[in-house]
Amino acid sequence: MNLIESKVIQTKFEKEIFIDEISNIELSGFQYPNKNIPYYEMMVGVDLMRIRNNEFYGTKKSYFGLRITEDLQSIVVFDPDQQSIFAVKNELEKQAAIELIDYLLIESPKFKELVRKMIYNNKQTNVVSDIEIQEHKAKLSVLEGLLNVPNLDVKIAVQKKKIAC
């Protein structure tokens, strides 16, 4: 028998179930440090099955953001403006979402497999200019850091993303 790892967030109205499969995880929106933002940033999306009144209620994609310092020594989880995994949740429900994020970043074999695939694909990418080479190396370093999250300083505090005017 092949058991699949899953995590459940029990909310007031429903159960949000994450099944640990590569197809249920998305890494997107990679941003490089610049003069205004001194860290790497990316979004992590997870597909959640919704169960209400013991019946399937559909799926939804929820996101959380990662900010990784330029020296690749710490990660901060932040709350995105839209489709947040923390949206419409009380403190206990947010704690369950934090436990899911902790599981994804530190324990999930499928998250690690996805990151390894991204590293492999990134290494196969043909880069030409000096800027592309630098960005390519930086992205590889960040992805490789995600394989070793237990060795980093992870701050899982629900921080609202502030957008400069």
mmCIF file of C-alpha atoms in Angstrom:
data_model
loop_
_atom_site.group_PDB
_atom_site.id
_atom_site.type_symbol
_atom_site.label_atom_id
_atom_site.label_comp_id
_atom_site.label_asym_id
_atom_site.label_seq_id
_atom_site.Cartn_x
_atom_site.Cartn_y
_atom_site.Cartn_z
ATOM 1 C CA MET A 1 0.000 0.000 0.000
ATOM 2 C CA ASN A 2 1.250 3.454 -0.869
ATOM 3 C CA LEU A 3 0.055 6.066 1.631
ATOM 4 C CA ILE A 4 -0.078 9.725 0.645
ATOM 5 C CA GLU A 5 0.835 12.413 3.152
ATOM 6 C CA SER A 6 -1.865 15.011 3.707
ATOM 7 C CA LYS A 7 -2.465 17.903 6.073
ATOM 8 C CA VAL A 8 -5.813 19.335 7.154
ATOM 9 C CA ILE A 9 -6.671 22.870 8.189
ATOM 10 C CA GLN A 10 -9.949 22.805 10.090
ATOM 11 C CA THR A 11 -11.726 26.146 9.733
ATOM 12 C CA LYS A 12 -15.032 27.260 11.183
ATOM 13 C CA PHE A 13 -16.912 26.303 8.018
ATOM 14 C CA GLU A 14 -14.846 23.629 6.281
ATOM 15 C CA LYS A 15 -11.792 21.411 6.130
ATOM 16 C CA GLU A 16 -9.020 22.482 3.763
ATOM 17 C CA ILE A 17 -6.980 19.423 2.828
ATOM 18 C CA PHE A 18 -3.514 19.566 1.293
ATOM 19 C CA ILE A 19 -2.342 16.358 -0.370
ATOM 20 C CA ASP A 20 1.431 16.227 -0.703
ATOM 21 C CA GLU A 21 1.808 15.798 -4.463
ATOM 22 C CA ILE A 22 3.962 17.844 -6.837
ATOM 23 C CA SER A 23 0.878 18.779 -8.852
ATOM 24 C CA ASN A 24 -0.541 20.495 -5.741
ATOM 25 C CA ILE A 25 2.475 22.794 -5.225
ATOM 26 C CA GLU A 26 3.508 25.818 -7.269
ATOM 27 C CA LEU A 27 6.582 28.050 -6.982
ATOM 28 C CA SER A 28 6.237 31.300 -8.912
ATOM 29 C CA GLY A 29 6.919 35.006 -8.999
ATOM 30 C CA PHE A 30 10.660 34.823 -8.338
ATOM 31 C CA GLN A 31 12.055 38.332 -7.745
ATOM 32 C CA TYR A 32 15.667 39.361 -7.323
ATOM 33 C CA PRO A 33 17.002 41.884 -4.798
ATOM 34 C CA ASN A 34 17.255 45.465 -5.975
ATOM 35 C CA LYS A 35 18.039 48.837 -4.420
ATOM 36 C CA ASN A 36 14.564 49.044 -2.820
ATOM 37 C CA ILE A 37 14.145 45.389 -1.789
ATOM 38 C CA PRO A 38 17.199 43.647 -0.224
ATOM 39 C CA TYR A 39 15.921 40.073 -0.507
ATOM 40 C CA TYR A 40 14.742 37.407 -2.915
ATOM 41 C CA GLU A 41 11.034 36.869 -3.005
ATOM 42 C CA MET A 42 8.773 34.142 -4.374
ATOM 43 C CA MET A 43 5.241 32.882 -4.011
ATOM 44 C CA VAL A 44 4.300 29.345 -3.025
ATOM 45 C CA GLY A 45 0.858 28.122 -4.040
ATOM 46 C CA VAL A 46 -0.855 25.050 -2.657
ATOM 47 C CA ASP A 47 -4.011 23.395 -3.945
ATOM 48 C CA LEU A 48 -6.441 22.665 -1.140
ATOM 49 C CA MET A 49 -9.466 20.397 -1.357
ATOM 50 C CA ARG A 50 -12.445 21.808 0.494
ATOM 51 C CA ILE A 51 -14.878 19.649 2.461
ATOM 52 C CA ARG A 52 -18.066 21.206 3.872
ATOM 53 C CA ASN A 53 -20.692 19.245 5.736
ATOM 54 C CA ASN A 54 -18.767 16.068 4.855
ATOM 55 C CA GLU A 55 -19.143 16.750 1.116
ATOM 56 C CA PHE A 56 -16.603 17.828 -1.484
ATOM 57 C CA TYR A 57 -16.940 21.576 -1.953
ATOM 58 C CA GLY A 58 -14.292 22.130 -4.630
ATOM 59 C CA THR A 59 -10.666 23.137 -4.585
ATOM 60 C CA LYS A 60 -8.861 26.405 -4.141
ATOM 61 C CA LYS A 61 -5.320 27.602 -4.591
ATOM 62 C CA SER A 62 -3.898 29.466 -1.626
ATOM 63 C CA TYR A 63 -0.582 31.290 -1.506
ATOM 64 C CA PHE A 64 2.064 32.413 0.920
ATOM 65 C CA GLY A 65 5.192 34.370 0.160
ATOM 66 C CA LEU A 66 8.820 33.706 0.984
ATOM 67 C CA ARG A 67 11.435 36.394 1.497
ATOM 68 C CA ILE A 68 14.962 35.067 1.509
ATOM 69 C CA THR A 69 17.852 37.291 2.551
ATOM 70 C CA GLU A 70 20.610 38.012 0.033
ATOM 71 C CA ASP A 71 23.076 36.006 2.125
ATOM 72 C CA LEU A 72 20.638 33.034 1.985
ATOM 73 C CA GLN A 73 20.696 32.709 5.787
ATOM 74 C CA SER A 74 17.064 33.346 6.682
ATOM 75 C CA ILE A 75 13.554 33.024 5.307
ATOM 76 C CA VAL A 76 10.514 35.062 6.281
ATOM 77 C CA VAL A 77 7.021 33.895 5.370
ATOM 78 C CA PHE A 78 4.641 36.712 4.463
ATOM 79 C CA ASP A 79 0.942 37.068 3.782
ATOM 80 C CA PRO A 80 0.207 38.033 0.152
ATOM 81 C CA ASP A 81 -2.541 40.470 -0.752
ATOM 82 C CA GLN A 82 -4.624 37.975 -2.727
ATOM 83 C CA GLN A 83 -5.520 34.296 -2.337
ATOM 84 C CA SER A 84 -3.660 34.128 0.970
ATOM 85 C CA ILE A 85 -3.536 30.855 2.867
ATOM 86 C CA PHE A 86 -4.178 33.001 5.968
ATOM 87 C CA ALA A 87 -7.282 34.768 4.601
ATOM 88 C CA VAL A 88 -10.467 34.642 6.674
ATOM 89 C CA LYS A 89 -8.879 32.564 9.415
ATOM 90 C CA ASN A 90 -8.857 33.035 13.168
ATOM 91 C CA GLU A 91 -5.654 32.592 15.198
ATOM 92 C CA LEU A 92 -6.024 28.807 15.631
ATOM 93 C CA GLU A 93 -6.693 28.351 11.919
ATOM 94 C CA LYS A 94 -3.690 30.540 11.072
ATOM 95 C CA GLN A 95 -1.564 28.365 13.353
ATOM 96 C CA ALA A 96 -2.693 25.297 11.385
ATOM 97 C CA ALA A 97 -1.714 27.078 8.143
ATOM 98 C CA ILE A 98 1.701 27.846 9.668
ATOM 99 C CA GLU A 99 2.106 24.153 10.530
ATOM 100 C CA LEU A 100 1.344 23.295 6.895
ATOM 101 C CA ILE A 101 3.948 25.815 5.691
ATOM 102 C CA ASP A 102 6.466 24.421 8.172
ATOM 103 C CA TYR A 103 5.778 20.914 6.869
ATOM 104 C CA LEU A 104 6.171 22.029 3.243
ATOM 105 C CA LEU A 105 9.462 23.860 3.747
ATOM 106 C CA ILE A 106 11.120 21.361 6.061
ATOM 107 C CA GLU A 107 9.630 17.881 5.651
ATOM 108 C CA SER A 108 7.671 17.528 2.415
ATOM 109 C CA PRO A 109 9.390 15.098 0.035
ATOM 110 C CA LYS A 110 7.246 16.366 -2.856
ATOM 111 C CA PHE A 111 8.217 20.010 -2.239
ATOM 112 C CA LYS A 112 11.890 18.952 -2.272
ATOM 113 C CA GLU A 113 11.292 16.948 -5.457
ATOM 114 C CA LEU A 114 9.674 19.990 -7.109
ATOM 115 C CA VAL A 115 12.640 22.165 -6.106
ATOM 116 C CA ARG A 116 15.063 19.560 -7.492
ATOM 117 C CA LYS A 117 13.157 19.544 -10.790
ATOM 118 C CA MET A 118 13.306 23.329 -10.913
ATOM 119 C CA ILE A 119 17.065 23.221 -10.249
ATOM 120 C CA TYR A 120 17.522 20.664 -13.032
ATOM 121 C CA ASN A 121 15.405 22.711 -15.468
ATOM 122 C CA ASN A 122 17.239 25.888 -14.498
ATOM 123 C CA LYS A 123 20.595 24.224 -15.158
ATOM 124 C CA GLN A 124 19.357 23.244 -18.635
ATOM 125 C CA THR A 125 18.392 26.830 -19.448
ATOM 126 C CA ASN A 126 20.527 28.547 -22.058
ATOM 127 C CA VAL A 127 21.673 31.951 -20.751
ATOM 128 C CA VAL A 128 23.495 34.513 -22.851
ATOM 129 C CA SER A 129 24.090 37.864 -21.182
ATOM 130 C CA ASP A 130 26.026 38.651 -17.999
ATOM 131 C CA ILE A 131 22.823 39.747 -16.249
ATOM 132 C CA GLU A 132 21.085 36.485 -17.179
ATOM 133 C CA ILE A 133 24.083 34.504 -15.892
ATOM 134 C CA GLN A 134 24.039 36.363 -12.560
ATOM 135 C CA GLU A 135 20.276 35.918 -12.177
ATOM 136 C CA HIS A 136 20.570 32.264 -13.177
ATOM 137 C CA LYS A 137 23.265 31.610 -10.533
ATOM 138 C CA ALA A 138 21.284 33.518 -7.899
ATOM 139 C CA LYS A 139 18.097 31.561 -8.608
ATOM 140 C CA LEU A 140 20.033 28.277 -8.409
ATOM 141 C CA SER A 141 21.498 29.322 -5.047
ATOM 142 C CA VAL A 142 18.069 30.205 -3.669
ATOM 143 C CA LEU A 143 16.524 26.955 -4.911
ATOM 144 C CA GLU A 144 19.402 24.937 -3.472
ATOM 145 C CA GLY A 145 18.851 26.774 -0.179
ATOM 146 C CA LEU A 146 15.216 25.602 -0.203
ATOM 147 C CA LEU A 147 16.524 22.031 -0.150
ATOM 148 C CA ASN A 148 18.263 22.798 3.149
ATOM 149 C CA VAL A 149 15.652 24.876 4.952
ATOM 150 C CA PRO A 150 16.243 23.178 8.353
ATOM 151 C CA ASN A 151 19.719 24.750 8.312
ATOM 152 C CA LEU A 152 18.320 28.255 7.782
ATOM 153 C CA ASP A 153 16.714 30.675 10.201
ATOM 154 C CA VAL A 154 13.013 30.421 9.307
ATOM 155 C CA LYS A 155 10.651 33.060 10.638
ATOM 156 C CA ILE A 156 7.077 32.036 10.103
ATOM 157 C CA ALA A 157 5.292 35.151 11.166
ATOM 158 C CA VAL A 158 2.242 36.251 9.300
ATOM 159 C CA GLN A 159 3.485 39.513 7.860
ATOM 160 C CA LYS A 160 1.386 41.603 5.533
ATOM 161 C CA LYS A 161 3.219 42.559 2.355
ATOM 162 C CA LYS A 162 3.657 46.301 2.162
ATOM 163 C CA ILE A 163 3.610 47.815 -1.291
ATOM 164 C CA ALA A 164 5.425 51.109 -1.715
ATOM 165 C CA CYS A 165 3.505 53.966 -3.331
#
